Coordinates of C-alpha atoms and ligand atoms in Angstrom, one line a residue:
X6 CA 5.1 -16.2 -24.6
X7 CA 2.6 -13.8 -26.1
X8 CA 0.8 -11.7 -23.5
X9 CA -2.5 -9.9 -24.2
X10 CA -3.4 -7.6 -21.4
X11 CA -7.1 -6.7 -21.3
X12 CA -7.5 -6.0 -17.6
X13 CA -7.0 -2.3 -17.7
X14 CA -9.9 -1.5 -15.3
X15 CA -7.9 -3.4 -12.7
X16 CA -4.7 -1.5 -13.4
X17 CA -2.7 -0.1 -16.3
X18 CA 0.8 -0.2 -17.7
X19 CA 2.6 3.1 -16.9
X20 CA 3.2 5.2 -20.0
X21 CA 6.8 5.7 -20.9
X22 CA 6.4 9.5 -21.1
X23 CA 5.0 9.4 -17.6
X24 CA 8.1 7.4 -16.4
X25 CA 10.4 9.9 -18.1
X26 CA 8.8 12.8 -16.2
X27 CA 8.8 10.9 -13.0
X28 CA 12.5 9.8 -12.8
X29 CA 14.2 13.2 -12.2
X30 CA 12.0 13.5 -9.1
X31 CA 14.2 10.9 -7.4
X32 CA 17.6 12.2 -8.4
X33 CA 17.2 15.9 -9.1
X34 CA 13.9 17.2 -7.7
X35 CA 14.2 15.3 -4.5
X36 CA 13.5 18.2 -2.1
X37 CA 10.6 18.4 0.3
X38 CA 8.2 21.0 -1.1
X39 CA 7.7 22.4 2.4
X40 CA 11.4 23.3 2.8
X41 CA 12.4 26.9 2.5
X42 CA 15.6 26.3 0.4
X43 CA 16.1 26.0 -3.3
X44 CA 15.6 22.2 -3.4
X45 CA 12.3 22.6 -1.7
X46 CA 11.4 25.4 -4.2
X47 CA 12.1 23.1 -7.1
X48 CA 9.9 20.3 -5.7
X49 CA 7.2 22.9 -5.0
X50 CA 7.3 24.1 -8.6
X51 CA 6.8 20.7 -10.1
X52 CA 4.1 19.9 -7.5
X53 CA 2.3 23.1 -8.7
X54 CA 2.6 22.0 -12.4
X55 CA 1.1 18.6 -11.6
X56 CA -1.8 20.2 -9.7
X57 CA -2.5 22.5 -12.7
X58 CA -2.5 19.5 -15.1
X59 CA -4.9 17.5 -13.0
X60 CA -7.1 20.5 -12.5
X61 CA -7.1 21.1 -16.3
X62 CA -8.3 17.6 -16.9
X63 CA -11.3 18.2 -14.7
X64 CA -11.8 21.9 -15.9
X65 CA -11.2 22.9 -12.3
X66 CA -9.0 25.3 -10.3
X67 CA -5.6 24.0 -9.1
X68 CA -6.4 24.8 -5.5
X69 CA -9.5 22.4 -5.7
X70 CA -7.1 19.4 -6.2
X71 CA -5.9 17.5 -3.2
X72 CA -3.4 14.7 -3.8
X73 CA -4.0 11.4 -2.0
X74 CA -2.5 7.9 -2.0
X75 CA -5.2 6.2 -4.1
X76 CA -8.9 6.2 -5.1
X77 CA -9.8 4.4 -1.9
X78 CA -8.3 7.2 0.2
X79 CA -10.1 9.8 -1.9
X80 CA -13.5 8.1 -1.4
X81 CA -12.9 7.7 2.3
X82 CA -11.8 11.3 2.7
X83 CA -14.7 12.7 0.8
X84 CA -17.4 10.8 2.6
X85 CA -15.9 11.3 6.1
X86 CA -15.4 15.0 5.4
X87 CA -19.0 15.5 4.4
X88 CA -20.2 13.7 7.6
X89 CA -17.9 15.8 9.8
X90 CA -19.1 19.0 8.2
X91 CA -22.7 18.2 9.1
X92 CA -22.7 16.4 12.5
X93 CA -26.4 16.4 12.9
X94 CA -27.1 14.6 9.6
X95 CA -26.9 10.8 9.7
X96 CA -28.1 9.6 6.3
X97 CA -26.0 8.6 3.3
X98 CA -27.2 7.8 -0.2
X99 CA -25.2 5.5 -2.5
X100 CA -25.8 2.7 -4.9
X101 CA -25.8 -1.1 -4.7
X102 CA -23.1 -1.3 -7.4
X103 CA -20.3 0.9 -5.9
X104 CA -16.7 -0.3 -5.6
X105 CA -15.9 -1.6 -2.1
X106 CA -14.0 1.7 -1.5
X107 CA -17.5 3.3 -1.1
X108 CA -19.7 0.3 -0.4
X109 CA -17.7 -1.2 2.5
X110 CA -17.1 2.2 4.0
X111 CA -20.8 2.9 4.1
X112 CA -21.4 -0.5 5.6
X113 CA -18.9 0.3 8.2
X114 CA -20.5 3.7 8.8
X115 CA -23.8 2.0 9.3
X116 CA -22.3 0.2 12.2
X117 CA -21.1 3.6 13.6
X118 CA -24.7 4.9 13.7
X119 CA -25.2 6.3 10.2
X120 CA -28.0 5.0 7.9
X121 CA -27.2 4.3 4.3
X122 CA -29.7 3.9 1.4
X123 CA -28.2 1.6 -1.3
X124 CA -30.0 2.5 -4.5
X125 CA -31.0 -0.4 -6.8
X126 CA -30.2 -0.8 -10.5
X127 CA -32.1 -2.6 -13.3
X128 CA -31.0 -5.5 -15.4
X129 CA -28.8 -3.3 -17.5
X130 CA -27.2 -1.7 -14.4
X131 CA -29.1 1.6 -14.8
X132 CA -29.9 3.5 -11.7
X133 CA -33.5 3.4 -10.5
X134 CA -34.2 7.2 -10.7
X135 CA -37.5 7.0 -8.8
X136 CA -35.7 5.4 -5.8
X137 CA -33.0 8.0 -6.1
X138 CA -35.6 10.8 -5.9
X139 CA -37.3 9.2 -3.0
X140 CA -34.1 8.7 -1.1
X141 CA -33.2 12.4 -0.6
X142 CA -34.3 13.6 2.8
X143 CA -33.5 16.6 5.1
X144 CA -31.3 14.2 7.1
X145 CA -29.2 13.3 4.1
X146 CA -25.6 14.4 4.6
X147 CA -24.1 13.2 1.3
X148 CA -25.0 11.4 -1.9
X149 CA -22.1 9.3 -3.4
X150 CA -22.8 7.8 -6.8
X151 CA -20.0 6.4 -9.0
X152 CA -19.5 8.0 -12.5
X153 CA -18.8 4.7 -14.3
X154 CA -19.0 1.1 -13.1
X155 CA -15.7 -0.8 -13.0
X156 CA -17.3 -4.1 -13.9
X157 CA -19.7 -3.3 -16.7
X158 CA -18.6 0.1 -17.7
X159 CA -22.1 1.5 -17.3
X160 CA -22.1 5.3 -17.0
X161 CA -24.6 6.8 -14.6
X162 CA -26.4 10.1 -15.5
X163 CA -24.1 12.1 -13.2
X164 CA -25.2 15.5 -14.6
X165 CA -28.9 14.9 -13.8
X166 CA -28.1 13.3 -10.4
X167 CA -25.6 16.0 -9.3
X168 CA -28.0 18.8 -10.3
X169 CA -31.0 17.2 -8.5
X170 CA -28.9 16.6 -5.3
X171 CA -27.7 20.3 -5.4
X172 CA -31.3 21.5 -5.8
X173 CA -32.0 19.8 -2.5
X174 CA -28.9 21.5 -0.9
X175 CA -27.2 18.2 -0.3
X176 CA -23.5 17.5 -0.8
X177 CA -22.6 15.3 -3.8
X178 CA -19.5 13.1 -4.3
X179 CA -18.7 10.9 -7.3
X180 CA -16.2 8.1 -7.5
X181 CA -14.9 8.9 -11.0
X182 CA -11.9 6.4 -10.7
X183 CA -13.0 4.6 -13.9
X184 CA -14.2 7.7 -15.7
X185 CA -11.3 10.2 -15.5
X186 CA -9.0 9.7 -18.5
X187 CA -11.6 7.7 -20.4
X188 CA -14.5 10.1 -20.8
X189 CA -14.8 13.9 -20.4
X190 CA -15.3 15.2 -16.8
X191 CA -16.1 18.9 -16.3
X192 CA -16.4 20.6 -13.0
X193 CA -17.9 23.7 -14.5
X194 CA -20.7 21.7 -16.2
X195 CA -21.5 19.3 -13.4
X196 CA -21.9 20.5 -9.9
X197 CA -20.2 17.7 -7.9
X198 CA -18.8 18.9 -4.6
X199 CA -16.1 16.2 -4.5
X200 CA -14.7 13.7 -7.1
X201 CA -12.3 10.9 -6.7
X202 CA -9.7 9.7 -9.2
X203 CA -6.8 7.2 -9.1
X204 CA -3.5 7.3 -11.0
X205 CA -3.0 3.6 -11.8
X206 CA -6.3 3.5 -13.8
X207 CA -4.9 6.0 -16.3
X208 CA -1.3 4.9 -17.0
X209 CA 0.3 6.5 -13.9
X210 CA 1.8 4.3 -11.1
X211 CA -0.1 2.7 -8.2
X212 CA -0.2 4.6 -4.9
X213 CA -1.3 8.0 -6.0
X214 CA -4.8 9.5 -6.4
X215 CA -6.5 12.8 -6.1
X216 CA -9.7 14.3 -4.7
X217 CA -11.4 17.3 -6.2
X218 CA -12.9 19.5 -3.5
X219 CA -15.0 22.4 -4.7
X220 CA -13.8 25.7 -3.3
X221 CA -16.0 26.9 -0.5
X222 CA -16.6 23.5 1.1
X223 CA -15.2 23.3 4.6
X224 CA -13.1 20.1 4.1
X225 CA -11.6 18.5 7.2
X226 CA -8.6 16.2 6.6
X227 CA -8.8 12.5 6.8
X228 CA -5.0 12.2 7.5
X229 CA -4.2 14.6 10.3
X230 CA -0.6 15.9 10.5
X231 CA 1.4 18.7 8.8
X232 CA 0.0 21.5 6.8
X233 CA 0.6 19.9 3.4
X234 CA -2.0 20.1 0.6
X235 CA -3.3 23.5 2.0
X236 CA -4.0 21.8 5.3
X237 CA -6.3 19.2 3.7
X238 CA -4.0 16.2 4.0
X239 CA -1.0 15.7 6.3
X240 CA 2.0 13.8 5.0
X241 CA 5.0 14.8 2.8
X242 CA 3.8 14.8 -0.8
X243 CA 4.8 11.8 -2.9
X244 CA 6.3 14.0 -5.6
X245 CA 7.4 11.4 -8.1
X246 CA 4.0 9.8 -8.3
X247 CA 2.1 13.1 -8.2
X248 CA 4.2 14.3 -11.2
X249 CA 3.4 11.1 -12.9
X250 CA -0.3 11.6 -12.2
X251 CA -0.1 15.1 -13.7
X252 CA 1.6 13.9 -16.9
X253 CA -0.9 10.9 -17.2
X254 CA -3.8 13.3 -16.9
X255 CA -2.3 15.6 -19.5
X256 CA -1.8 12.7 -22.0
X257 CA -5.3 11.3 -21.4
X258 CA -6.8 14.7 -22.0
X259 CA -4.7 15.4 -25.2
X260 CA -5.5 12.0 -26.8
X261 CA -9.0 11.2 -25.4
X262 CA -11.0 11.8 -28.5
X263 CA -9.0 9.7 -31.0
X264 CA -8.1 7.0 -28.5
X265 CA -11.7 6.5 -27.5
X266 CA -12.8 6.0 -31.1
X267 CA -10.0 3.4 -31.6
X268 CA -10.5 1.6 -28.3
X269 CA -14.3 1.5 -28.8
X270 CA -13.8 -0.1 -32.3
X271 CA -11.6 -2.7 -30.8
X272 CA -14.0 -3.4 -28.0
X273 CA -16.9 -3.7 -30.4
X274 CA -15.0 -6.0 -32.7
X275 CA -14.1 -8.2 -29.7
X276 CA -17.7 -8.4 -28.6
X277 CA -19.1 -9.1 -32.1
X278 CA -16.5 -11.7 -32.7
X279 CA -17.1 -13.6 -29.5
X280 CA -20.9 -13.4 -29.7
X281 CA -20.9 -14.7 -33.3
X282 CA -18.7 -17.7 -32.4
X283 CA -19.9 -18.7 -29.0
X284 CA -23.5 -19.8 -28.2
X285 CA -25.3 -18.8 -25.0
X286 CA -23.3 -15.7 -24.1
X287 CA -24.4 -12.1 -23.7
X288 CA -23.0 -8.6 -22.8
X289 CA -23.8 -7.0 -19.5
X290 CA -24.5 -3.4 -18.8
X291 CA -26.1 -0.4 -20.4
X292 CA -24.9 -0.8 -24.0
X293 CA -26.1 2.7 -24.9
X294 CA -24.1 4.3 -22.0
X295 CA -20.9 2.5 -21.5
X296 CA -17.2 3.3 -21.1
X297 CA -15.6 2.7 -24.5
X298 CA -13.1 0.3 -23.2
X299 CA -15.1 -2.1 -21.1
X300 CA -17.0 -5.3 -22.0
X301 CA -18.5 -7.7 -19.4
X302 CA -19.6 -10.9 -21.1
X303 CA -21.4 -13.8 -19.4
X304 CA -20.7 -17.3 -20.7
X305 CA -23.5 -19.5 -19.4
X306 CA -23.1 -22.7 -17.4
X307 CA -19.3 -22.5 -16.7
X308 CA -17.1 -20.9 -14.1
X309 CA -15.3 -17.6 -14.8
X310 CA -12.3 -18.7 -12.8
X311 CA -11.9 -21.7 -15.0
X312 CA -12.1 -19.5 -18.1
X313 CA -9.5 -17.1 -16.7
X314 CA -7.1 -20.0 -15.9
X315 CA -7.4 -21.4 -19.4
X316 CA -7.1 -18.0 -21.1
X317 CA -4.0 -17.4 -19.0
X318 CA -2.5 -20.5 -20.6
X319 CA -2.8 -18.5 -23.9
X320 CA -1.3 -15.4 -22.3
X321 CA -4.7 -13.6 -22.2
X322 CA -5.1 -11.5 -19.0
X323 CA -8.7 -10.5 -18.1
X324 CA -10.8 -10.7 -14.9
X325 CA -13.9 -12.5 -13.8
X326 CA -17.1 -11.2 -12.3
X327 CA -16.8 -13.2 -9.2
X328 CA -15.2 -12.4 -5.9
X329 CA -13.7 -15.3 -3.9
X330 CA -15.2 -14.7 -0.5
X331 CA -14.3 -17.0 2.4
X332 CA -13.6 -20.0 0.2
X333 CA -16.9 -19.8 -1.7
X334 CA -17.1 -18.3 -5.2
X335 CA -19.8 -15.7 -5.0
X336 CA -20.8 -13.7 -8.2
X337 CA -20.0 -10.0 -7.8
X338 CA -22.4 -7.7 -6.0
X339 CA -22.7 -5.7 -9.2
X340 CA -24.0 -8.7 -11.2
X341 CA -26.2 -9.8 -8.3
X342 CA -27.7 -6.3 -8.0
X343 CA -28.5 -6.4 -11.8
X344 CA -30.3 -9.7 -11.3
X345 CA -28.1 -11.7 -13.7
X346 CA -28.9 -15.4 -13.1
X347 CA -26.3 -17.3 -11.1
X348 CA -25.6 -19.7 -14.0
X349 CA -24.5 -16.7 -16.1
X350 CA -23.0 -14.4 -13.4
X351 CA -20.6 -17.2 -12.4
X352 CA -19.3 -17.4 -16.0
X353 CA -18.7 -13.6 -16.4
X354 CA -15.5 -12.2 -17.8
X355 CA -14.5 -8.5 -17.9
X356 CA -12.4 -7.4 -20.8
X357 CA -11.0 -3.9 -20.4
X358 CA -8.9 -2.4 -23.1
X359 CA -6.6 0.6 -23.4
X360 CA -4.4 2.6 -25.8
X361 CA -1.9 -0.2 -26.1
X362 CA -4.2 -2.9 -27.3
X363 CA -4.1 -3.8 -31.0
X364 CA -6.4 -5.4 -33.6
X365 CA -4.1 -8.4 -33.7
X366 CA -4.6 -8.9 -30.0
X367 CA -8.4 -8.7 -30.4
X368 CA -8.2 -11.3 -33.3
X369 CA -6.1 -13.5 -31.0
X370 CA -8.7 -13.5 -28.3
X371 CA -11.5 -14.2 -30.8
X372 CA -9.5 -17.1 -32.2
X373 CA -8.6 -18.7 -28.8
X374 CA -11.6 -18.1 -26.6
X375 CA -14.3 -20.2 -28.4
X376 CA -12.3 -23.4 -27.9
X377 CA -11.7 -22.6 -24.2
X378 CA -15.5 -22.1 -23.7
X379 CA -16.3 -25.3 -25.6
X380 CA -13.8 -27.4 -23.7
X381 CA -15.2 -26.2 -20.3
X382 CA -18.8 -26.7 -21.4
X383 CA -18.0 -30.2 -22.5
X384 CA -16.9 -30.9 -19.0
X385 CA -19.9 -29.1 -17.3
X386 CA -22.8 -31.3 -16.1
X387 CA -25.1 -28.3 -16.5
X388 CA -24.4 -27.6 -20.2
X389 CA -26.7 -28.8 -22.9
X390 CA -26.7 -27.3 -26.4
X391 CA -30.2 -26.9 -27.8
Ligands
LIG407 N1 -13.4 3.1 -7.3 C1 -13.5 2.4 -8.5 C2 -14.7 2.5 -9.3 C3 -12.5 1.5 -8.8 O1 -12.6 0.8 -9.9 C4 -11.3 1.3 -8.0 C5 -10.3 0.4 -8.3 O2 -10.5 -0.7 -8.9 C6 -11.3 2.1 -6.8 C7 -12.3 3.0 -6.5 C8 -10.1 2.0 -5.9 O3 -9.0 2.7 -6.4 P1 -7.6 2.5 -5.8 O4 -7.1 1.1 -6.2 O5 -6.7 3.5 -6.4 O6 -7.7 2.5 -4.3

């Protein structure tokens, strides 16, 4: 059966070139990079190359890159390290629309005696800059603001935010898990102190990530153990996945410009096609500042999960804007923070494209989805066409 995968903000297919570079790590370069012998040396060399490739993608220095197991670990490590470095400061600033890898961590820190300000957004998902400005206090240990939102694709003004935070002498971290590989990220241009990224969002495997740590910052490890990663993270390096992440970063950097134009055209065609054929639906997010691959569309008066199940029958894989919490279907915290009415938030679908999607696939979604929406609305007691 035909499969159309448009859920790339959830995870991506691993690129064949990435797999090809990764495989010899299991059979040939299987040494432990900490070992003194030649096998250790070989592994150390490919680890070095991977670090250089990730650094180049961020326009950073290789020794500013620390490999982790995922974006979640990178976020946890960054925020905890900032708090540990400034034990007298108890205030954190973040946003209401962060991924749980930051949001739930801050909620947990609030229970440990910290105080977090969760900055609001407007109806388009844009950050309230007055609230941001007012939130910075002498007690603020760290500001953590995501680069691009995983649900709507909205891009925050990270340059302005980072510069303002640095003017106040506060540490700044950004969760760039959805940005790296999709849009340019430049450590020389934007003064973030720490930045998180994740392999499986950019065609590397799951279970590998990285944290950029600006040189000069006294970083304390989250995982305490051996002296790996220049003493910043204990644990033998996952060489195969790290090599994969390095290659995936290199490919993303080399092809970013042309891929973004192509993917954006496909995304825009998908949106225009659906909006023209389906009444009472709209696109969420800051349409002027969005990731080129992401489209969050609300179809009013029906359930996103029902749409997903019926699309699945046609082999279309996307995701909904709801999170199934303790048996009740709650719209996502992102859509709620944006004030999207419940009747629309419940029926929200996120389409996220990538370099493998084709125009035929977009045409297929445009052909199949209107009938799915009509069928569900015909069954809905809330739907009336006016
Ligand atoms: N941050 C954002 C914005 C994400 O979209 C995700 C994953 O969806 C994460 C963090 C977590 O990354 P990982 O799955 O590598 O832990």
